[in-house]
Coordinates of C-alpha atoms in Angstrom, one line a residue:
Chain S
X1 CA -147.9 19.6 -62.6
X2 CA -148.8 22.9 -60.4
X3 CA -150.4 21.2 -57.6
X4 CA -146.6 18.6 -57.3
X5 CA -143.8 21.8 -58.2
X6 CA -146.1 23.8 -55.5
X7 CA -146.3 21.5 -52.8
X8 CA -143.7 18.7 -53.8
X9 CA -146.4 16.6 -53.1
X10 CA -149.6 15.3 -54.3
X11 CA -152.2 14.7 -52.1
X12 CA -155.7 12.8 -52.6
X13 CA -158.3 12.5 -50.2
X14 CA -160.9 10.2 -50.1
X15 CA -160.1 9.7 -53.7
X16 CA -159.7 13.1 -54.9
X17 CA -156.9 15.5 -55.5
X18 CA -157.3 17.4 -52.6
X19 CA -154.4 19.1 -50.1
X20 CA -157.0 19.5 -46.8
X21 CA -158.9 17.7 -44.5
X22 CA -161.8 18.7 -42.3
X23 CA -160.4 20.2 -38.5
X24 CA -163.1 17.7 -37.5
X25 CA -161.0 14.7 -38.6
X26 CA -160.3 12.1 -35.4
X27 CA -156.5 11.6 -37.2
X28 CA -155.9 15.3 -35.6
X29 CA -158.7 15.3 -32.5
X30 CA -156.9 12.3 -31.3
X31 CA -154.4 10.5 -33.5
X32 CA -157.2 8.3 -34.2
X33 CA -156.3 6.2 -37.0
X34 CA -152.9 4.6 -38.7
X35 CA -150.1 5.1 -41.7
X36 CA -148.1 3.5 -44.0
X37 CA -145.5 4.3 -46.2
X38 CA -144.5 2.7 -49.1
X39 CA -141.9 2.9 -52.0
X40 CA -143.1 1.8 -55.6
X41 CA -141.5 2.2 -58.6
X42 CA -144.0 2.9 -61.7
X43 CA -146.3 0.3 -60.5
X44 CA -144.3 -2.0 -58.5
X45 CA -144.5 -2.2 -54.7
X46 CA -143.2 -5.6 -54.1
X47 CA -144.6 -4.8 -50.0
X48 CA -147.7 -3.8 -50.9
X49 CA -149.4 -6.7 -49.3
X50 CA -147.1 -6.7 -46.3
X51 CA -148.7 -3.2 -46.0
X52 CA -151.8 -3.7 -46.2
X53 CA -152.0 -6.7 -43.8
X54 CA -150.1 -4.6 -40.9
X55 CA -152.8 -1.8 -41.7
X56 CA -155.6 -4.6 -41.7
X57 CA -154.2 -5.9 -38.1
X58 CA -153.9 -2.6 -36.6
X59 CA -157.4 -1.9 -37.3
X60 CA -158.4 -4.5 -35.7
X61 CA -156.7 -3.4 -32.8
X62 CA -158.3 0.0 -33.1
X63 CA -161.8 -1.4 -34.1
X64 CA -161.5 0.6 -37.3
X65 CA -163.7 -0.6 -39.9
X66 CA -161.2 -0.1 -42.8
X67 CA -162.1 -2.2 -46.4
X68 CA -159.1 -3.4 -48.1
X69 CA -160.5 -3.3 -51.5
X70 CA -161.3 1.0 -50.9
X71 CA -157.6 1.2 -49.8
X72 CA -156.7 -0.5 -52.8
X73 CA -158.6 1.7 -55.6
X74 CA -156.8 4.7 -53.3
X75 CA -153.8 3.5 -53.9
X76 CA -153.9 2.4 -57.5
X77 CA -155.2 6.5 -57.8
X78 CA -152.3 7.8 -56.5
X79 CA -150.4 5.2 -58.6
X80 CA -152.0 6.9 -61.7
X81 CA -151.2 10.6 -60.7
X82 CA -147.9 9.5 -59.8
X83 CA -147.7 8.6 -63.6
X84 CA -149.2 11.8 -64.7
X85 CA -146.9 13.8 -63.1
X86 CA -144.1 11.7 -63.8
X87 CA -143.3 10.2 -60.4
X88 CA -141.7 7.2 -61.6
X89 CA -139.5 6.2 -58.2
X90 CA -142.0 7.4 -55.5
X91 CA -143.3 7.3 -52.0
X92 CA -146.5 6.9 -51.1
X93 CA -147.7 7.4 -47.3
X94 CA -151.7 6.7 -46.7
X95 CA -153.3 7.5 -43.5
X96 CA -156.7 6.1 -42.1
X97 CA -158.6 7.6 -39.5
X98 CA -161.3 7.7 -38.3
X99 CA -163.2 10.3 -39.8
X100 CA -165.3 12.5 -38.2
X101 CA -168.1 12.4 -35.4
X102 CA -168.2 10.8 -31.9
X103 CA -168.4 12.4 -28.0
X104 CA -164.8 12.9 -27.2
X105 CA -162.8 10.2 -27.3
X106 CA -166.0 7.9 -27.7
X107 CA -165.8 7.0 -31.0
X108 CA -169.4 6.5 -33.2
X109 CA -170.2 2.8 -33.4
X110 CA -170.1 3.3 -37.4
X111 CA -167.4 5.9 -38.3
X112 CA -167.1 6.4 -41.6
X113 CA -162.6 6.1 -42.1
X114 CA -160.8 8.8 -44.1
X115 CA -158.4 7.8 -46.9
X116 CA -155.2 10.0 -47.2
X117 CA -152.7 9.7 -49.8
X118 CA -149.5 11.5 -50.3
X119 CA -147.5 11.1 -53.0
X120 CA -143.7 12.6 -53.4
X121 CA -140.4 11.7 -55.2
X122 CA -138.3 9.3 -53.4
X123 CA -135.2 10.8 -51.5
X124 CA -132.2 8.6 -51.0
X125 CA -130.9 8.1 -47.7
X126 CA -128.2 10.3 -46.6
X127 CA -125.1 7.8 -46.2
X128 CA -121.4 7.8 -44.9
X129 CA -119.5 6.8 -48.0
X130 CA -115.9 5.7 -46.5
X131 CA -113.1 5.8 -48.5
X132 CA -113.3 2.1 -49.5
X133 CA -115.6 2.7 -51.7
X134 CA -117.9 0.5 -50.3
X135 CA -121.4 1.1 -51.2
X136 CA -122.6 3.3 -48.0
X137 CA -123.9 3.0 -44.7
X138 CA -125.2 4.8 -41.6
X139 CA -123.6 5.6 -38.1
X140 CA -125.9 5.0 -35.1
X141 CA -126.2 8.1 -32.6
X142 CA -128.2 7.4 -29.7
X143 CA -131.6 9.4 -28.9
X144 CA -131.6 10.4 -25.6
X145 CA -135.8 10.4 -25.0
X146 CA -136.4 6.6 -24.3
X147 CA -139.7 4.7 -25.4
X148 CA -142.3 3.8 -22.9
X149 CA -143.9 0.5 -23.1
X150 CA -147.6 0.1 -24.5
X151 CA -148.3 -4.0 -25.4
X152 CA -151.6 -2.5 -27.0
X153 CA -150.3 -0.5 -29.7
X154 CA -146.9 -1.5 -29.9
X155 CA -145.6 -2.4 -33.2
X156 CA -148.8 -0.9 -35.1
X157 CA -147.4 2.3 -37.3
X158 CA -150.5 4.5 -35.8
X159 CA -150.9 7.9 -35.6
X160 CA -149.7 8.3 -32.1
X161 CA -146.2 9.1 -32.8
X162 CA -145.1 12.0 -30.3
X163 CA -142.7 9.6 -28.4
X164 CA -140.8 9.2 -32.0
X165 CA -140.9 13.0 -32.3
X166 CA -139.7 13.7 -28.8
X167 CA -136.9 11.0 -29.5
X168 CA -136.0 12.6 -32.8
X169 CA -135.8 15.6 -30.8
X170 CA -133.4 14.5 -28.6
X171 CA -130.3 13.3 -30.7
X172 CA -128.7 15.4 -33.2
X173 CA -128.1 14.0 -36.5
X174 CA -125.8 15.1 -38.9
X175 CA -126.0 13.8 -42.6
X176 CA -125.3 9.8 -42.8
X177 CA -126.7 9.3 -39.1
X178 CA -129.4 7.6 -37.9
X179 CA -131.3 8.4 -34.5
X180 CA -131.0 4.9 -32.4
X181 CA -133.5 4.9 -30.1
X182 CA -134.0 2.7 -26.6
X183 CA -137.2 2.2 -24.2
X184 CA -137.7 3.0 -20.7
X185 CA -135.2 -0.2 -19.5
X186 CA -132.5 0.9 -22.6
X187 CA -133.0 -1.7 -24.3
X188 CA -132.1 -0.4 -27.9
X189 CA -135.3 -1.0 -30.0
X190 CA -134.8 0.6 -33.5
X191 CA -133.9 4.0 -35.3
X192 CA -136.1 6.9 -36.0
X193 CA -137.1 5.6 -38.8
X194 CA -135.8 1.8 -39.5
X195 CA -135.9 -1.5 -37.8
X196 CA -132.6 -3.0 -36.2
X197 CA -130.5 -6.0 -37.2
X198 CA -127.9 -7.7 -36.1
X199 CA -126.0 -10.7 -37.2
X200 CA -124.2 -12.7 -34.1
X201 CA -122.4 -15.6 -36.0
X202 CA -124.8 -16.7 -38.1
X203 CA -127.9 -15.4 -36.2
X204 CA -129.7 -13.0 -37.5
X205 CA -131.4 -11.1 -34.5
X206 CA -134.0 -8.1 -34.2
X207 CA -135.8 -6.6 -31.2
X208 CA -138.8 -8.1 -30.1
X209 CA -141.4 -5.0 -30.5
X210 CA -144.1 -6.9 -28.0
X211 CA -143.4 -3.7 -25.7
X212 CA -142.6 -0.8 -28.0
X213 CA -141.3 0.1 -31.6
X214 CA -142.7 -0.3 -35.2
X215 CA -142.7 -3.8 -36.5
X216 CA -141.9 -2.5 -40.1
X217 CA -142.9 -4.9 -43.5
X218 CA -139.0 -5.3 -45.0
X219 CA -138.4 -6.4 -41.4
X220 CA -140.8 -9.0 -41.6
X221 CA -140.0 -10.2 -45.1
X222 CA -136.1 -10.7 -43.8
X223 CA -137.3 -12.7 -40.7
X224 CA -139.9 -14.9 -42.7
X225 CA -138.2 -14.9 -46.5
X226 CA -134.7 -13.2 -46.9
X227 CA -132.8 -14.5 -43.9
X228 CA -134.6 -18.0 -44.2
X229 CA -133.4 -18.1 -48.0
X230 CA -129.4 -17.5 -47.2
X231 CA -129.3 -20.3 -44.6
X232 CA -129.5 -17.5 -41.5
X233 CA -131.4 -18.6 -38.7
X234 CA -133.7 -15.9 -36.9
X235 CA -134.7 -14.4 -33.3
X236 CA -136.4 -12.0 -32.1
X237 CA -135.5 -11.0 -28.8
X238 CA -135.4 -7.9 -26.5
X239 CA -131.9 -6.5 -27.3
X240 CA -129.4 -5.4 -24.9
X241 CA -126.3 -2.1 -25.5
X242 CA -123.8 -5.1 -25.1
X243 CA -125.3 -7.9 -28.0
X244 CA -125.1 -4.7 -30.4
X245 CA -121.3 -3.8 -28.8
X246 CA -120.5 -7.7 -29.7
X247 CA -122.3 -7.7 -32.9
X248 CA -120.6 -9.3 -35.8
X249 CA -122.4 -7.0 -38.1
X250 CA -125.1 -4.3 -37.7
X251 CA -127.4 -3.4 -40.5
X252 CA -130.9 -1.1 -40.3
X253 CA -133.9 -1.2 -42.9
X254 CA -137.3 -0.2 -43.9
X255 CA -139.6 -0.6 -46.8
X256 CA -138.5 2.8 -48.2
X257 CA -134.9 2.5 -48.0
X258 CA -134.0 -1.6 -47.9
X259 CA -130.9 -2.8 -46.1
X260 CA -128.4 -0.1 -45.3
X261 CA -125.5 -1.2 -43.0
X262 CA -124.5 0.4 -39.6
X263 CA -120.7 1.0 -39.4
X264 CA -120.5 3.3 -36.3
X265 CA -122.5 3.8 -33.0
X266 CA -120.3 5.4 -30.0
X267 CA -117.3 3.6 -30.0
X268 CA -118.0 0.5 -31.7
X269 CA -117.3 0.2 -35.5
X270 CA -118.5 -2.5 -38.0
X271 CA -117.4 -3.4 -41.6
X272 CA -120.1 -3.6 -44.2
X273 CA -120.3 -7.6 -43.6
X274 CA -120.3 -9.9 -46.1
X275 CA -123.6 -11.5 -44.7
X276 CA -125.6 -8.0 -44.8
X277 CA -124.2 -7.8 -48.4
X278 CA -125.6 -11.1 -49.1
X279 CA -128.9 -10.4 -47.5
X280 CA -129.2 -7.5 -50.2
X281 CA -128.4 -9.0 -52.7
X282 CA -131.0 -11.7 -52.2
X283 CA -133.9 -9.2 -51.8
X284 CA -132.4 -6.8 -55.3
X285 CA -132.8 -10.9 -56.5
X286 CA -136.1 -11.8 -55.6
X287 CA -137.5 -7.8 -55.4
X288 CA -136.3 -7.2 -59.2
X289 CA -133.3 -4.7 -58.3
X290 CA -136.2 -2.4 -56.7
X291 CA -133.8 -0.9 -53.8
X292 CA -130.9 -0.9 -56.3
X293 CA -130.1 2.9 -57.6
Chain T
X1 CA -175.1 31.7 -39.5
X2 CA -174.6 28.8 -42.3
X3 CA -171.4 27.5 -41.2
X4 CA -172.9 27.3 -37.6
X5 CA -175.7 25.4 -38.8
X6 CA -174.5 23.3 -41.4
X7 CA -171.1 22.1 -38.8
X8 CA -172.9 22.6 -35.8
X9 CA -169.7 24.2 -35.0
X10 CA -167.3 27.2 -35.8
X11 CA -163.8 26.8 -37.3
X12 CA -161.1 29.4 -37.4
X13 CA -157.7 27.8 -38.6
X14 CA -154.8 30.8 -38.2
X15 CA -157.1 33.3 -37.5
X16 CA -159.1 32.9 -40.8
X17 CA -162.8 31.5 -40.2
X18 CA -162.0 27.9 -42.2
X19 CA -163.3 24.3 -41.7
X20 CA -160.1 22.6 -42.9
X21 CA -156.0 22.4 -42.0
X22 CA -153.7 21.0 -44.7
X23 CA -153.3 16.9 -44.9
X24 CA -149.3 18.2 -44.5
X25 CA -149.5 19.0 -41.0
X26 CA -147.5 17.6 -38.2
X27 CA -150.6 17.2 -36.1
X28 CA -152.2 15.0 -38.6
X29 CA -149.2 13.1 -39.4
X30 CA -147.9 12.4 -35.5
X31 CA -150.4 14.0 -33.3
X32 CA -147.4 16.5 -32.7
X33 CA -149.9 19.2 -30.9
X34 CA -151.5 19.9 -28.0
X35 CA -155.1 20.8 -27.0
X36 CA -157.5 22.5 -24.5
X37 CA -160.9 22.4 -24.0
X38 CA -162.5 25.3 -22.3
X39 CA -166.3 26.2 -21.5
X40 CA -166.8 30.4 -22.1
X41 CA -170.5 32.0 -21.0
X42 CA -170.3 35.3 -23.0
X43 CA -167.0 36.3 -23.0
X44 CA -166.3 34.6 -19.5
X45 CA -163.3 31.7 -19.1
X46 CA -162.6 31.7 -15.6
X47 CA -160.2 29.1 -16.3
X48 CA -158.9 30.7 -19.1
X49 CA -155.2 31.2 -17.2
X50 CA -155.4 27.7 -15.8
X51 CA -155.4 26.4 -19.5
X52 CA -153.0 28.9 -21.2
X53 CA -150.9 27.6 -18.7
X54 CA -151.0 23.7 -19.1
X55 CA -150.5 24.6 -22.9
X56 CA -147.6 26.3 -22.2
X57 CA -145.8 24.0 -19.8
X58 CA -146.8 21.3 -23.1
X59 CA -145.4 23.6 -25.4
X60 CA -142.3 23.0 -23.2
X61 CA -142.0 19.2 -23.0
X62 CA -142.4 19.1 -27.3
X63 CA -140.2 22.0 -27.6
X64 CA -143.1 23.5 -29.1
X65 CA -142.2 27.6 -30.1
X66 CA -146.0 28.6 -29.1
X67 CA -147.0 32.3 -28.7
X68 CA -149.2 33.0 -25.9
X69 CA -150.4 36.5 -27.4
X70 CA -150.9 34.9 -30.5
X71 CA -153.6 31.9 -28.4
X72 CA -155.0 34.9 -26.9
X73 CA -155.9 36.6 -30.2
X74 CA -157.2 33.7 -31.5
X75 CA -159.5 32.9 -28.0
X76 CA -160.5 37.0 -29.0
X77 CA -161.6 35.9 -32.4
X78 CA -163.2 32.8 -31.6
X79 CA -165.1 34.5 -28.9
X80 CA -166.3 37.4 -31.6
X81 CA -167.3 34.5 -33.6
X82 CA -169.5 32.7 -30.8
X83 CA -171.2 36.2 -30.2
X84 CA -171.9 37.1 -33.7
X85 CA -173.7 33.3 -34.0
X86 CA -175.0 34.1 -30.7
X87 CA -173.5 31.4 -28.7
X88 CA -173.5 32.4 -25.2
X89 CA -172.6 29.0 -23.5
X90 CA -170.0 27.7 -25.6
X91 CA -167.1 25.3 -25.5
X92 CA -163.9 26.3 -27.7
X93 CA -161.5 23.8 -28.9
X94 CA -157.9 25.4 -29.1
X95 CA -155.4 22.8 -31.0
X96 CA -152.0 23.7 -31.3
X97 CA -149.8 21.7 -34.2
X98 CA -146.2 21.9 -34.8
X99 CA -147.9 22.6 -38.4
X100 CA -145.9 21.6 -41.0
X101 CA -142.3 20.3 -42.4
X102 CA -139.4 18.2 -41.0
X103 CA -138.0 15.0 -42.1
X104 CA -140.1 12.5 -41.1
X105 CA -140.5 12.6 -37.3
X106 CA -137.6 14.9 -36.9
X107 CA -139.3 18.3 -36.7
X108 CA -138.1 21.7 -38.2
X109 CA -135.8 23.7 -36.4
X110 CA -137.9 26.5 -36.7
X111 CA -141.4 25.0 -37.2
X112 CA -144.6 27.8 -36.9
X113 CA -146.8 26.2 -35.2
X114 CA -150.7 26.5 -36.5
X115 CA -153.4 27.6 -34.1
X116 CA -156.8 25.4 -34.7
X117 CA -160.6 26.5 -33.1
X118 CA -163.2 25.2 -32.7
X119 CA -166.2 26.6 -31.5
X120 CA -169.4 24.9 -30.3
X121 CA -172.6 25.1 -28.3
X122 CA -172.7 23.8 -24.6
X123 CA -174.3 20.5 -24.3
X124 CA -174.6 19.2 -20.8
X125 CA -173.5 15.8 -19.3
X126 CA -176.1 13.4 -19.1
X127 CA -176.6 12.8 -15.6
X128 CA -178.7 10.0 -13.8
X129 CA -181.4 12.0 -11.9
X130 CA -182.5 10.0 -8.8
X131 CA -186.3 10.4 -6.9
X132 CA -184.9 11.9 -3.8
X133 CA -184.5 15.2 -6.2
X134 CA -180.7 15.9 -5.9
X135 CA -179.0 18.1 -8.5
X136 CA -178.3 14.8 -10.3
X137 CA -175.0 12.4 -10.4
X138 CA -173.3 10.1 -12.6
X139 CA -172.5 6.6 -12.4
X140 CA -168.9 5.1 -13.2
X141 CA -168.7 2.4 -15.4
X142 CA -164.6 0.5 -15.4
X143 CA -163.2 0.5 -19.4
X144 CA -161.4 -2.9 -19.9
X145 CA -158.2 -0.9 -21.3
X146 CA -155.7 -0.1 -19.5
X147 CA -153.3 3.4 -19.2
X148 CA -149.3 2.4 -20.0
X149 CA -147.2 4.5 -18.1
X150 CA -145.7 6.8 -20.0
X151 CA -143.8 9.9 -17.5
X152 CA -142.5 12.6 -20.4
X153 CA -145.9 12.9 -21.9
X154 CA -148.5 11.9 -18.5
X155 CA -150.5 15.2 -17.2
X156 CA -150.5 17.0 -20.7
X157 CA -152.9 17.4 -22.9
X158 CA -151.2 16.1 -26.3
X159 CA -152.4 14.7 -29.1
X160 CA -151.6 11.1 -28.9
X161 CA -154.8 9.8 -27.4
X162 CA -155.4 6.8 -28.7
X163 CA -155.3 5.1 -25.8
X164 CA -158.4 7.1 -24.1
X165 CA -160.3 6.4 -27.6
X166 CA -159.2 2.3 -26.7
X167 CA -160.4 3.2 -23.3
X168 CA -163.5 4.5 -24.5
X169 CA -164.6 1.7 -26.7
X170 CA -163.5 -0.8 -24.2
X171 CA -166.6 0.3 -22.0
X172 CA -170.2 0.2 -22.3
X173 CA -171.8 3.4 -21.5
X174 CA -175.5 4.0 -21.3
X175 CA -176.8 7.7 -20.3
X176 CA -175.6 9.0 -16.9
X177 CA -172.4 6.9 -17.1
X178 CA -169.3 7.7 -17.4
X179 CA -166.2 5.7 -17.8
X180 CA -163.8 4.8 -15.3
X181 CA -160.2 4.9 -16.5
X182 CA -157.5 2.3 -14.9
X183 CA -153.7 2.5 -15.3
X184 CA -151.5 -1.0 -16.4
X185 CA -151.1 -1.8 -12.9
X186 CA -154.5 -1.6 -12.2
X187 CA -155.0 1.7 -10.3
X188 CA -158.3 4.3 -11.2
X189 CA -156.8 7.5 -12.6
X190 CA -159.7 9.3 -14.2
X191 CA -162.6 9.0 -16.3
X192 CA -161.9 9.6 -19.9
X193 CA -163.4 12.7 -20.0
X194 CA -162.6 13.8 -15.9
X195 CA -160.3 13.8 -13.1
X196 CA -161.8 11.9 -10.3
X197 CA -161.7 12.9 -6.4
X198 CA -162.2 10.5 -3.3
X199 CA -163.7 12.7 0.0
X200 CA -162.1 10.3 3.1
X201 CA -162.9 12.2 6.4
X202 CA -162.0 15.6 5.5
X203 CA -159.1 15.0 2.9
X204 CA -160.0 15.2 -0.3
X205 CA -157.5 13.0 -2.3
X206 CA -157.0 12.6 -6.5
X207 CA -154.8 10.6 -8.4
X208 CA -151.1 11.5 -9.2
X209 CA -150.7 11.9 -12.8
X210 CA -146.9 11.0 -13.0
X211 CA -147.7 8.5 -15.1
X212 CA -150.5 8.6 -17.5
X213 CA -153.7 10.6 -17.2
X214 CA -154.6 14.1 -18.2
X215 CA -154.2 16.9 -15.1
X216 CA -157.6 18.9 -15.6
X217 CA -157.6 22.4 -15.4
X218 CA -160.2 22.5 -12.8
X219 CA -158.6 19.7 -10.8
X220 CA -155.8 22.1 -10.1
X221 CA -157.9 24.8 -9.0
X222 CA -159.5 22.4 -6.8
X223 CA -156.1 21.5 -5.1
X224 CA -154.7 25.1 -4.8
X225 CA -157.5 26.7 -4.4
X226 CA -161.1 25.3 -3.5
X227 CA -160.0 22.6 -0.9
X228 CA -158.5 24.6 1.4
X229 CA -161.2 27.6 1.2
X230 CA -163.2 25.2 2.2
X231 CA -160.8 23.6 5.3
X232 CA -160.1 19.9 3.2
X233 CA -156.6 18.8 3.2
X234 CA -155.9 17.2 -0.4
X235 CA -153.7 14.5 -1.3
X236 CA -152.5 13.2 -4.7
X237 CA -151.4 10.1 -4.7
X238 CA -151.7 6.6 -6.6
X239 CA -155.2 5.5 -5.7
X240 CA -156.5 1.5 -5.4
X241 CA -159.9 0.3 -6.1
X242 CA -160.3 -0.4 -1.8
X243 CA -159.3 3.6 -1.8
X244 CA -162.6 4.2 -4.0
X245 CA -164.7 1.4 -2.2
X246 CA -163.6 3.0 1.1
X247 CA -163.9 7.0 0.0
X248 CA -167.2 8.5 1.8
X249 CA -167.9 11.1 -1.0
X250 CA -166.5 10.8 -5.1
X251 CA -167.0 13.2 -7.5
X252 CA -165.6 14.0 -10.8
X253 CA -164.6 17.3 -11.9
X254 CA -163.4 18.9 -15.7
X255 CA -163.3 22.7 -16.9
X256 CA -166.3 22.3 -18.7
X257 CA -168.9 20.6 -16.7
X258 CA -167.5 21.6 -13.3
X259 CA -167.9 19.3 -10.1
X260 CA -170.4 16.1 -10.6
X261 CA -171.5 13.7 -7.8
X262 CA -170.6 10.4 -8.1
X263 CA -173.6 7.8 -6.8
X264 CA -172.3 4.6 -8.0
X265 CA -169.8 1.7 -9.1
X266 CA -170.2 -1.9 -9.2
X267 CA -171.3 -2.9 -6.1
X268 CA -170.5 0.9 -4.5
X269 CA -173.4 3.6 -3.6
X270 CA -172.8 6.7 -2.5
X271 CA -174.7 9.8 -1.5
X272 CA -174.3 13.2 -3.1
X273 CA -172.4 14.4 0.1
X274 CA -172.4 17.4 1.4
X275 CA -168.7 18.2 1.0
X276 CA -169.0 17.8 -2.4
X277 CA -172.2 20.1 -2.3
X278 CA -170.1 22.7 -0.3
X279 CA -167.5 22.3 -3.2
X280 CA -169.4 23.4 -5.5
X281 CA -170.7 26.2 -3.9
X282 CA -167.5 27.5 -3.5
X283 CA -166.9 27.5 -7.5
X284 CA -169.8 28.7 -8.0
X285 CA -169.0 31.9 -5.6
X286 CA -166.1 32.3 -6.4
X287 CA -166.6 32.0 -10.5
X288 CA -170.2 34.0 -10.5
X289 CA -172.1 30.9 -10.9
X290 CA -170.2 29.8 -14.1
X291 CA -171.2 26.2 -13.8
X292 CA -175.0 27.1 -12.6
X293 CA -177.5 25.8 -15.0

């Protein structure tokens, strides 16, 4: 267990327990290459495929010639040190790049992509637990840095993520907030790390991420699956301060975390609605409990 | 001399002489750096200030706690490296990360950033050499993708360049092309690799880099200081296609292969003109023939 109590984190590259890549590497030249993370727990990752299909579509985008089946034997070895070392609720975050080689930013017509795995112990979410013992939630605090629009590469979860830095920069967070973060026309898009809901009647509605923003998998399976399944109808549509001000209920989520609901942004406060609640409790449902405790 | 010849280049991560940074850091993860590319004959960087300085004023925008002394020692050792492998016309790499830590994108409060080199050989560009016997040109070839606009981070030489790699493998390039790079609104901005320069009467005018683009080292010491020795007026501003069909002289320019003629695009010929020719004189007065054979 040295290399985990060291580190707090096990790392594999290109299939072997290894903490280093080459300076060479196009992920560090460039940002050349994407990420995911997922949660599993022993073997379970009920987005896995969700995952893997966002990481097939945004190598298409970058013309990265990524095989499924490689990423697939990466993960289940980071699934088996994970058991090793006792990692039972986990997080595991894979990066592709590019590999090595090219002139500059010209890339070689056949690169050779570099498999990254980290594994580390999951770490709840920080919440806000009011005194009605409700089950937790975030407040919202807006990032001041604002996202610039890119149709290419919006919605990918690539390696280009200085914008998100610079945003998380920006705002500062105290424990049980959430960095809510606009683009260039402030529009509000999505948090630092979590996609953004809100429920107008019974609407479900999320930003359209054609311009900016990670499209993330839970939000995804709520649009297509979750929201379908408790009789909420779904848009996607470019968001504006005043629809989250009149909001009904505000929730976040990603594939790490689940649902968590917003109760706070500026002066605007929300309760933990009893549509958000039911939204959870359909994925626990159909997910086997896997964001539950 | 092994790790010379087995790389083809040098490494030194830190200081130490080492081929490989942890999968950990920041620069990987987010492309949360910066980097400069600088040509050295012997011991010689004439733009050596020029770049310390962009790094700096990038250290600024990410909030990035870089040392200046401690770049300089590490330019020292790299440069002790390239003499003891006997590389007298070399091109060092200097990456700055925010190296490791933080919560996600949210960075470290105190985060120490790591110093990365690189070390390599010079290669020279490819040029087209036409039969009237002129030092040699290139030929500009438009990439299909397109620059976003993107004001915090436009100028600097970050990490995040994903969209120069899409603009790279948008273009077919063949040797003694390079290619042309166009902003969302359809304007030329550079090459991927160079800052480009129209000659109209006896203004020399470049693109403003407001909004996306890389400001070269050498294209700043062209505007301060080169022009006017030389009695041209220079201009930045947004430039149109009619500005390059209409410009009596281009050229491209970077801090490693100096001032190149530009003979051709699409339908466009030009002539290596003389006020580019007396350009590069003046460089090459004025910096002891650094760009010279």
């Amino acid at each position: 267990m040295t290399e985990l109590s060291a580190r707090r984190a096990l790392f594999i590259v290109d299939g072997r327990l290894q903490a280093s890549i080459p300076v060479s590497d196009r992920g560090l030249a460039y940002g050349d290459g994407l990420f995911e993370t997922a949660r599993f727990k022993k073997r379970y990752l009920p987005a896995w495929r969700l995952h893997l299909q966002r990481l097939m579509r945004g190598a298409e985008v970058l013309g990265l010639d990524i095989d499924a089946s490689l990423v697939e034997r990466n993960l289940d070895l980071a699934l088996d040190f994970a058991e090793e070392h006792q990692i039972r609720d986990g997080i595991v975050k894979l990066i592709v790049t590019r590999g090595d080689g090219g002139q500059g930013y010209i890339p070689l017509e056949k690169s050779v992509p570099r498999v990254v795995m980290t594994v580390r112990e999951y770490q709840p979410l920080q919440l806000v637990r009011p005194e009605s013992g409700d089950a937790g939630s975030v407040e919202l605090v807006s990032c001041r840095y604002k996202l610039s629009h890119n149709p290419a590469l919006a919605g990918l979860k690539h390696l280009n993520r200085l914008e998100h830095v610079l945003a998380a920069r920006s705002a500062s967070l105290n424990v049980g907030q959430q960095g809510l973060v606009f683009d260039k026309d402030d529009r509000p898009v999505e948090t630092l790390h979590h996609n953004l809901f809100l429920i107008e009647g019974s609407s479900l509605v999320t930003s359209d991420l054609s311009l900016c923003g990670v499209a993330g998998v839970l939000r995804r399976a709520i649009l297509e699956h979750f929201a379908p399944a408790i009789g909420l109808s779904v848009k996607v549509e470019h968001l504006s301060s005043d629809d989250l001000v009149a909001a009904n209920e505000v929730f976040i989520c990603n594939g790490v975390h689940g649902v968590t609901p917003v109760t706070r942004w500026q002066e605007c406060r929300w309760q933990e609605g009893h549509l958000t609640r039911k939204l959870m409790q359909c994925i626990s449902e159909r997910w086997n409990c896997f964001y539950d405790g």
